[in-house]
CSV table of C-alpha atoms in Angstrom, one decimal:
chain,number,residue,atom,x,y,z
N,1,ILE,CA,93.1,41.3,75.3
N,2,GLY,CA,92.5,43.4,72.2
N,3,GLU,CA,94.7,46.4,72.7
N,4,ALA,CA,94.6,46.2,76.6
N,5,PRO,CA,97.7,44.8,78.4
N,6,LEU,CA,97.1,41.8,80.7
N,7,SER,CA,99.4,41.2,83.6
N,8,GLY,CA,99.6,38.9,86.6
N,9,ASN,CA,100.8,35.6,87.9
N,10,VAL,CA,99.1,32.2,87.5
N,11,SER,CA,100.2,28.7,88.6
N,12,LEU,CA,98.8,25.5,87.2
N,13,ASP,CA,99.3,22.2,88.9
N,14,ILE,CA,98.4,19.2,86.6
N,15,LEU,CA,100.0,16.5,88.7
N,16,GLY,CA,97.1,16.0,91.1
N,17,LYS,CA,93.9,14.1,90.6
N,18,VAL,CA,92.2,17.3,89.5
N,19,PRO,CA,94.1,20.2,87.9
N,20,ARG,CA,94.5,23.2,90.2
N,21,MET,CA,94.9,26.9,89.1
N,22,ASP,CA,95.8,29.8,91.5
N,23,GLY,CA,96.8,33.3,90.8
N,24,SER,CA,96.0,36.9,90.2
N,25,LEU,CA,95.3,38.7,86.8
N,26,SER,CA,94.6,42.3,86.0
N,27,VAL,CA,93.7,44.1,82.8
N,28,GLU,CA,93.4,47.9,82.3
N,29,PHE,CA,90.3,47.8,80.1
N,30,ILE,CA,88.2,45.6,77.8
N,31,ASP,CA,86.5,47.1,74.7
N,32,LEU,CA,83.3,45.1,74.0
N,33,ALA,CA,83.8,45.9,70.3
N,34,ILE,CA,86.4,43.1,70.1
N,35,PHE,CA,83.6,40.6,70.8
N,36,ALA,CA,81.4,41.8,68.0
N,37,ASP,CA,81.0,39.3,65.1
N,38,ASN,CA,81.6,41.4,62.0
N,39,THR,CA,81.1,38.5,59.6
N,40,ALA,CA,77.8,37.3,61.0
N,41,GLY,CA,75.1,37.2,58.3
N,42,SER,CA,77.5,37.6,55.4
N,43,PRO,CA,77.3,35.1,52.5
N,44,ALA,CA,80.9,34.2,53.0
N,45,ALA,CA,80.3,33.4,56.7
N,46,ALA,CA,77.3,31.3,55.9
N,47,SER,CA,79.2,29.4,53.2
N,48,ASP,CA,82.2,29.0,55.4
N,49,THR,CA,80.3,27.6,58.4
N,50,LYS,CA,78.1,25.3,56.4
N,51,GLY,CA,78.6,21.7,57.2
N,52,LYS,CA,80.8,22.5,60.2
N,53,SER,CA,80.1,21.4,63.8
N,54,ASP,CA,78.0,23.6,66.1
N,55,SER,CA,81.0,24.4,68.2
N,56,ALA,CA,83.0,25.6,65.2
N,57,SER,CA,80.2,27.6,63.6
N,58,GLY,CA,79.1,29.3,66.8
N,59,GLU,CA,75.5,28.2,66.2
N,60,ALA,CA,73.4,26.8,69.0
N,61,PRO,CA,73.5,23.0,69.1
N,62,ILE,CA,70.5,21.1,67.8
N,63,ALA,CA,68.3,20.0,70.6
N,64,SER,CA,68.8,16.4,71.6
N,65,GLU,CA,68.6,14.2,74.7
N,66,LYS,CA,72.3,14.7,75.2
N,67,SER,CA,72.3,18.5,74.9
N,68,SER,CA,69.5,18.7,77.6
N,69,GLU,CA,71.7,17.0,80.2
N,70,PRO,CA,73.4,19.2,82.8
N,71,GLU,CA,77.0,20.1,82.0
N,72,SER,CA,79.8,18.0,83.6
N,73,ILE,CA,81.6,19.1,86.8
N,74,HIS,CA,84.4,21.7,86.7
N,75,PRO,CA,87.6,20.3,85.1
N,76,LEU,CA,89.8,22.2,87.7
N,77,VAL,CA,89.8,23.8,91.1
N,78,GLY,CA,91.6,26.7,92.6
N,79,LYS,CA,91.5,30.4,93.6
N,80,LEU,CA,91.8,33.3,91.2
N,81,GLU,CA,91.7,37.0,91.6
N,82,LEU,CA,90.6,39.0,88.6
N,83,LYS,CA,90.8,42.9,88.3
N,84,LEU,CA,89.4,44.9,85.5
N,85,GLY,CA,89.9,48.7,85.3
N,86,GLU,CA,87.1,49.6,82.8
N,87,ILE,CA,84.6,48.1,80.4
N,88,ARG,CA,84.3,50.3,77.2
N,89,GLY,CA,81.6,50.2,74.6
N,90,ALA,CA,78.7,49.2,76.8
N,91,ARG,CA,75.4,49.3,74.9
N,92,ASN,CA,73.7,51.8,77.3
N,93,GLY,CA,76.8,54.0,77.4
N,94,ALA,CA,77.1,53.9,81.1
N,95,GLU,CA,80.6,53.6,82.6
N,96,ILE,CA,81.5,50.3,84.2
N,97,SER,CA,84.8,50.3,86.1
N,98,ASP,CA,86.8,49.0,89.0
N,99,LEU,CA,85.6,45.4,88.6
N,100,PHE,CA,87.1,42.7,90.8
N,101,PHE,CA,86.4,39.0,91.4
N,102,GLN,CA,87.8,36.9,94.2
N,103,LEU,CA,86.9,33.6,92.6
N,104,GLY,CA,87.1,30.2,94.4
N,105,ILE,CA,86.6,27.1,92.1
N,106,GLU,CA,85.6,23.7,93.4
N,107,GLN,CA,84.7,20.7,91.4
N,108,GLU,CA,80.9,21.3,91.6
N,109,ARG,CA,80.8,24.9,92.7
N,110,ALA,CA,82.4,28.3,92.0
N,111,SER,CA,81.9,31.3,94.3
N,112,ALA,CA,83.2,34.8,94.2
N,113,GLU,CA,83.2,38.1,96.0
N,114,VAL,CA,82.3,40.7,93.3
N,115,GLY,CA,82.7,44.5,93.2
N,116,LEU,CA,82.2,47.1,90.4
N,117,THR,CA,81.3,50.7,89.8
N,118,PHE,CA,78.3,51.3,87.5
N,119,ALA,CA,77.8,54.9,86.3
N,120,GLY,CA,79.6,56.2,89.4
N,121,ALA,CA,77.7,53.9,91.8
N,122,PRO,CA,79.8,51.4,93.7
N,123,LEU,CA,78.2,47.9,94.1
N,124,GLU,CA,79.5,44.8,95.8
N,125,GLY,CA,78.3,41.4,96.7
N,126,ASP,CA,78.6,37.6,96.1
N,127,LEU,CA,78.2,35.3,93.2
N,128,ASP,CA,77.6,31.6,93.6
N,129,MET,CA,77.4,29.0,90.8
N,130,GLN,CA,76.8,25.3,91.1
N,131,ARG,CA,76.6,22.5,88.5
N,132,LYS,CA,76.5,19.1,90.3
N,133,LYS,CA,76.5,16.2,87.9
N,134,GLY,CA,73.0,14.9,87.3
N,135,GLU,CA,71.4,18.1,88.6
N,136,PRO,CA,70.4,21.5,87.0
N,137,VAL,CA,72.9,24.3,86.8
N,138,SER,CA,72.2,27.1,89.2
N,139,PHE,CA,73.6,30.5,90.0
N,140,ASN,CA,72.9,33.4,92.4
N,141,LEU,CA,74.2,37.0,92.2
N,142,ASP,CA,73.6,39.3,95.1
N,143,LEU,CA,74.8,43.0,94.8
N,144,SER,CA,74.1,46.1,96.9
N,145,GLY,CA,75.3,49.7,97.2
N,146,LYS,CA,74.8,52.7,99.4
N,147,ASN,CA,74.9,56.4,99.2
N,148,ALA,CA,76.0,56.8,95.5
N,149,GLU,CA,75.6,59.5,92.9
N,150,LEU,CA,73.1,59.0,90.0
N,151,SER,CA,73.8,62.2,88.1
N,152,ASP,CA,76.0,60.7,85.3
N,153,LEU,CA,73.5,58.0,84.6
N,154,ILE,CA,70.5,60.3,84.6
N,155,SER,CA,72.3,62.8,82.3
N,156,PHE,CA,73.1,60.1,79.8
N,157,TYR,CA,69.6,58.8,79.5
N,158,ALA,CA,67.9,62.2,79.7
N,159,GLY,CA,70.3,63.8,77.2
N,160,THR,CA,70.8,66.8,79.4
N,161,ASP,CA,72.8,68.0,82.4
N,162,ASP,CA,69.7,69.5,84.0
N,163,PHE,CA,69.4,66.6,86.4
N,164,GLU,CA,71.3,65.5,89.4
N,165,GLY,CA,70.6,62.7,91.8
N,166,ARG,CA,71.7,60.1,94.3
N,167,PHE,CA,70.3,57.0,96.1
N,168,GLU,CA,70.6,55.9,99.7
N,169,GLU,CA,70.4,52.2,99.1
N,170,ILE,CA,70.0,49.8,96.2
N,171,SER,CA,70.0,46.0,96.0
N,172,MET,CA,69.9,43.6,93.1
N,173,LYS,CA,69.4,39.8,93.1
N,174,VAL,CA,69.7,37.6,90.0
N,175,ALA,CA,69.2,33.9,90.1
N,176,GLY,CA,68.5,31.1,87.6
N,177,ASN,CA,68.7,27.4,87.0
N,178,GLY,CA,68.5,25.1,84.0
N,179,PRO,CA,70.2,22.3,82.0
N,180,SER,CA,73.1,24.7,81.1
N,181,PHE,CA,74.3,28.1,82.2
N,182,ALA,CA,72.8,29.6,79.0
N,183,ASP,CA,69.4,28.1,80.0
N,184,ALA,CA,69.8,29.3,83.6
N,185,TRP,CA,70.6,32.8,82.4
N,186,GLY,CA,67.8,32.9,79.9
N,187,GLU,CA,65.2,32.0,82.6
N,188,ARG,CA,66.8,34.2,85.3
N,189,ASP,CA,64.8,35.9,88.1
N,190,VAL,CA,65.7,39.5,88.7
N,191,LYS,CA,64.7,41.6,91.7
N,192,VAL,CA,65.9,45.2,92.2
N,193,GLY,CA,65.1,47.3,95.2
N,194,ILE,CA,65.8,51.0,95.8
N,195,SER,CA,65.2,53.4,98.7
N,196,ASN,CA,65.3,57.1,99.1
N,197,ALA,CA,66.5,57.9,95.6
N,198,GLU,CA,66.5,61.7,95.0
N,199,ILE,CA,66.5,63.3,91.5
N,200,VAL,CA,66.5,67.1,91.1
N,201,TYR,CA,65.5,68.8,87.9
N,202,LYS,CA,67.2,72.2,87.5
N,203,GLY,CA,65.9,73.2,84.1
N,204,GLY,CA,62.8,75.1,85.2
N,205,LYS,CA,62.3,78.4,87.0
N,206,GLU,CA,62.7,76.5,90.3
N,207,ALA,CA,64.4,73.2,91.0
N,208,LYS,CA,62.0,70.3,91.2
N,209,GLN,CA,62.7,67.3,93.5
N,210,PHE,CA,61.6,63.8,92.5
N,211,LEU,CA,61.9,61.5,95.5
N,212,VAL,CA,61.5,57.7,95.3
N,213,GLU,CA,61.0,56.6,98.9
N,214,ASN,CA,60.6,52.9,97.9
N,215,GLY,CA,60.9,51.2,94.5
N,216,SER,CA,61.1,47.7,93.2
N,217,MET,CA,61.5,45.8,89.9
N,218,ASP,CA,60.7,42.2,89.6
N,219,ARG,CA,60.9,39.8,86.7
N,220,SER,CA,60.7,36.0,86.9
N,221,GLY,CA,62.0,34.2,83.8
N,222,SER,CA,59.8,35.1,80.8
N,223,ASP,CA,56.9,36.4,83.0
N,224,PRO,CA,56.0,40.1,82.7
N,225,ALA,CA,58.3,42.6,84.5
N,226,THR,CA,56.7,44.7,87.2
N,227,ILE,CA,57.9,48.1,88.5
N,228,ASP,CA,56.4,49.7,91.6
N,229,LEU,CA,57.4,53.2,92.8
N,230,ASP,CA,56.2,55.3,95.7
N,231,GLY,CA,57.4,58.8,96.5
N,232,SER,CA,56.8,62.5,95.8
N,233,PHE,CA,57.3,65.0,93.0
N,234,GLY,CA,57.8,68.4,94.6
N,235,SER,CA,55.2,68.5,97.3
N,236,ALA,CA,52.8,66.1,95.4
N,237,PRO,CA,52.8,62.4,96.4
N,238,PHE,CA,52.8,59.8,93.7
N,239,SER,CA,52.4,56.0,93.3
N,240,ILE,CA,53.1,54.1,90.1
N,241,ASP,CA,52.6,50.5,89.1
N,242,PHE,CA,54.1,49.5,85.7
N,243,LEU,CA,53.9,46.1,83.9
N,244,LEU,CA,55.7,45.1,80.7
N,245,ASP,CA,54.8,41.8,79.1
N,246,ALA,CA,58.3,40.7,78.2
N,247,SER,CA,57.1,37.2,77.3
N,248,LEU,CA,55.9,38.4,73.9
N,249,ARG,CA,59.0,40.3,72.9
N,250,ASP,CA,60.9,37.5,71.4
N,251,THR,CA,58.2,35.8,69.5
N,252,GLN,CA,58.3,36.7,65.8
N,253,GLY,CA,55.2,38.6,64.7
N,254,SER,CA,53.9,39.2,68.2
N,255,SER,CA,53.3,42.4,70.1
N,256,GLN,CA,54.5,44.0,73.3
N,257,VAL,CA,52.0,45.0,75.9
N,258,ALA,CA,52.6,47.6,78.6
N,259,LYS,CA,50.3,48.8,81.4
N,260,LEU,CA,50.8,51.9,83.6
N,261,LYS,CA,48.6,52.7,86.6
N,262,GLY,CA,49.2,55.3,89.3
N,263,SER,CA,48.4,58.6,91.0
N,264,LEU,CA,50.1,62.0,91.2
N,265,ALA,CA,48.7,64.7,93.6
N,266,ASP,CA,44.9,64.0,93.3
N,267,ILE,CA,45.2,62.7,89.7
N,268,GLU,CA,44.5,59.0,89.2
N,269,PHE,CA,45.7,57.8,85.7
N,270,GLU,CA,45.9,54.6,83.7
N,271,PHE,CA,47.6,53.9,80.4
N,272,GLY,CA,47.7,50.7,78.3
N,273,SER,CA,49.6,50.1,75.1
N,274,GLU,CA,50.1,47.3,72.5
N,275,THR,CA,52.9,47.6,69.9
N,276,GLU,CA,54.0,45.2,67.2
N,277,LYS,CA,57.4,43.8,67.8
N,278,GLY,CA,60.2,45.7,66.1
N,279,SER,CA,58.0,48.5,64.8
N,280,GLY,CA,58.8,51.2,67.3
N,281,LEU,CA,55.7,53.4,67.8
N,282,GLU,CA,54.3,52.5,64.4
N,283,GLY,CA,51.2,50.4,64.8
N,284,SER,CA,50.8,51.4,68.5
N,285,GLU,CA,47.5,51.3,70.2
N,286,ILE,CA,47.3,53.4,73.5
N,287,ALA,CA,44.3,53.6,75.7
N,288,PHE,CA,44.2,56.2,78.5
N,289,SER,CA,42.1,57.5,81.4
N,290,LEU,CA,42.6,60.0,84.2
N,291,LYS,CA,40.5,61.7,86.8
N,292,GLY,CA,40.8,64.1,89.7
N,293,GLU,CA,38.9,66.2,92.1
N,294,SER,CA,40.2,69.8,91.3
N,295,LEU,CA,42.3,71.4,88.6
N,296,ALA,CA,43.8,73.6,91.3
N,297,ALA,CA,45.7,70.5,92.7
N,298,LEU,CA,47.9,70.6,89.5
N,299,ASP,CA,49.4,73.9,90.6
N,300,THR,CA,52.0,72.1,92.7
N,301,ILE,CA,53.2,70.2,89.6
N,302,TYR,CA,52.9,72.7,86.7
N,303,GLU,CA,53.4,76.0,88.6
N,304,MET,CA,50.1,77.3,87.0
N,305,ASN,CA,47.3,79.2,88.5
N,306,LEU,CA,44.4,76.9,87.7
N,307,PRO,CA,40.8,77.5,88.9
N,308,PRO,CA,39.4,75.1,91.5
N,309,LEU,CA,37.2,73.4,88.9
N,310,GLY,CA,36.2,69.8,89.2
N,311,PRO,CA,35.8,67.0,89.4
N,312,TYR,CA,37.4,66.3,86.0
N,313,SER,CA,38.1,63.2,83.9
N,314,ALA,CA,39.3,62.2,80.5
N,315,SER,CA,39.5,58.9,78.6
N,316,GLY,CA,40.1,57.8,75.0
N,317,ALA,CA,42.4,55.9,72.7
N,318,LEU,CA,45.3,56.9,70.4
N,319,SER,CA,46.8,55.0,67.5
N,320,LEU,CA,49.7,55.6,65.1
N,321,ASP,CA,49.6,53.9,61.8
N,322,LYS,CA,51.6,54.8,58.7
N,323,GLY,CA,52.4,58.2,60.0
N,324,VAL,CA,48.7,59.0,60.8
N,325,ILE,CA,47.8,59.8,64.4
N,326,GLU,CA,44.2,59.0,65.3
N,327,LEU,CA,42.3,59.9,68.4
N,328,ARG,CA,39.1,57.9,69.1
N,329,ASP,CA,36.3,57.9,71.7
N,330,VAL,CA,37.8,60.9,73.6
N,331,ASP,CA,35.5,61.7,76.5
N,332,MET,CA,36.3,64.7,78.7
N,333,ALA,CA,34.4,66.3,81.6
N,334,ILE,CA,34.9,69.2,84.1
N,335,GLY,CA,32.1,69.5,86.6
N,336,GLN,CA,28.9,69.4,84.6
N,337,SER,CA,30.6,70.3,81.3
N,338,LYS,CA,31.3,67.4,78.9
N,339,LEU,CA,33.1,67.1,75.6
N,340,VAL,CA,33.1,64.1,73.2
N,341,ALA,CA,35.6,64.2,70.4
N,342,SER,CA,37.7,62.3,67.8
N,343,GLY,CA,40.5,63.5,65.6
N,344,ARG,CA,43.1,62.6,63.0
N,345,ILE,CA,46.5,64.1,62.1
N,346,ASP,CA,48.0,63.1,58.7
C-alpha cells in the first residue's frame, strides 16, 4: 500500500450461497498522503471527468429516489484480522499507531474489536455496523482508555515542551444512522468523557497544575457542540461551559458562533463571538464581561501581590476588521471607581 509492505493470509470461498473470506493481514504503516487527490480542481481533471458517471468521477451521486434507499446487504461473510503499525501524515500531527481490528462480517452486520494508540494514549473498544435491507444504515463505536500520558499531544498543540500531563480515564462514543454510511457518518453523534486529567505547566517560576476532575464534549449531528469542564488551576477552582455552533460552519457565507461561560477563583466571566466562515479572525465580533469580589483573589493565579480592592467588573465589545482593532462600550469598575472607554488600533 503505497511504499508499505502488506503481508498475511486470506482465504476466499466462492462456492457457497454467500462468498466467505477469512484471514489475517498486517501492514507496517499507511501514509495518508497516498489518498490525496493531486488532480482535483485542475482544468484537465475537470475536462477528463466531464460526462463520466458519478462512480468514475468521484463526485457525489445526484440525489434521486434510488440513491436515498439504504445500501444492499453485505456481499460476503467471514472473519478478518487487520493490524496496522502506524498512520503517518495525520492532519493534527498526532501519532496514531498499533491499530488492530478483529472483524466479523455477517450479511447484515459487521462487528469488530478495535484497538489503537493515539498520541501515546492506548484506546480499545468495539465497533458495530448494521445495514439491514429496507432499514437505515447504523453504526456504533465505543472506545475507552485508562492511565495514559498526554504530554506528547499537549506539546504538539501548545508548540512547547513546557507541559506534561496524563489522564485517569477517557471514553468516546460515536454513533450514527442514515440511508448510507456517508449519511450516517455526516450526522453522527459524538460523546467524549474524561476524568482526572492532570496538566502541569513548567514554564513559570513555579510549576502550575491544571486538573480537570470531570469533562465532557457532546455533539449531536449538526447541532452545536458543547464542552463542560470542572476542576482547578493551582489552588483556584474553575468551571467552564463552551458552545460552538457547528451547524453554521458548512453554509457558504454564514458565520460561526461561539459562547464561553465560566468561573475561575472568584472571577465569573462570559465571552461570545461571531466570525464569518473562512475569514479567520478578520470580521470577528467578540463581546465580553467579567466580575469578581476582590482583586486579591487573583494572586493564586497570577502570582501577584494585588490589593484587596473590589468588587470589580468589566464589560465591552471588540471587533477586528481590515486590520483595525476596535474596542466599544468598555465599562470598568473597582469599588466606587468607574471608567467608560472606547478605543481603536490601526
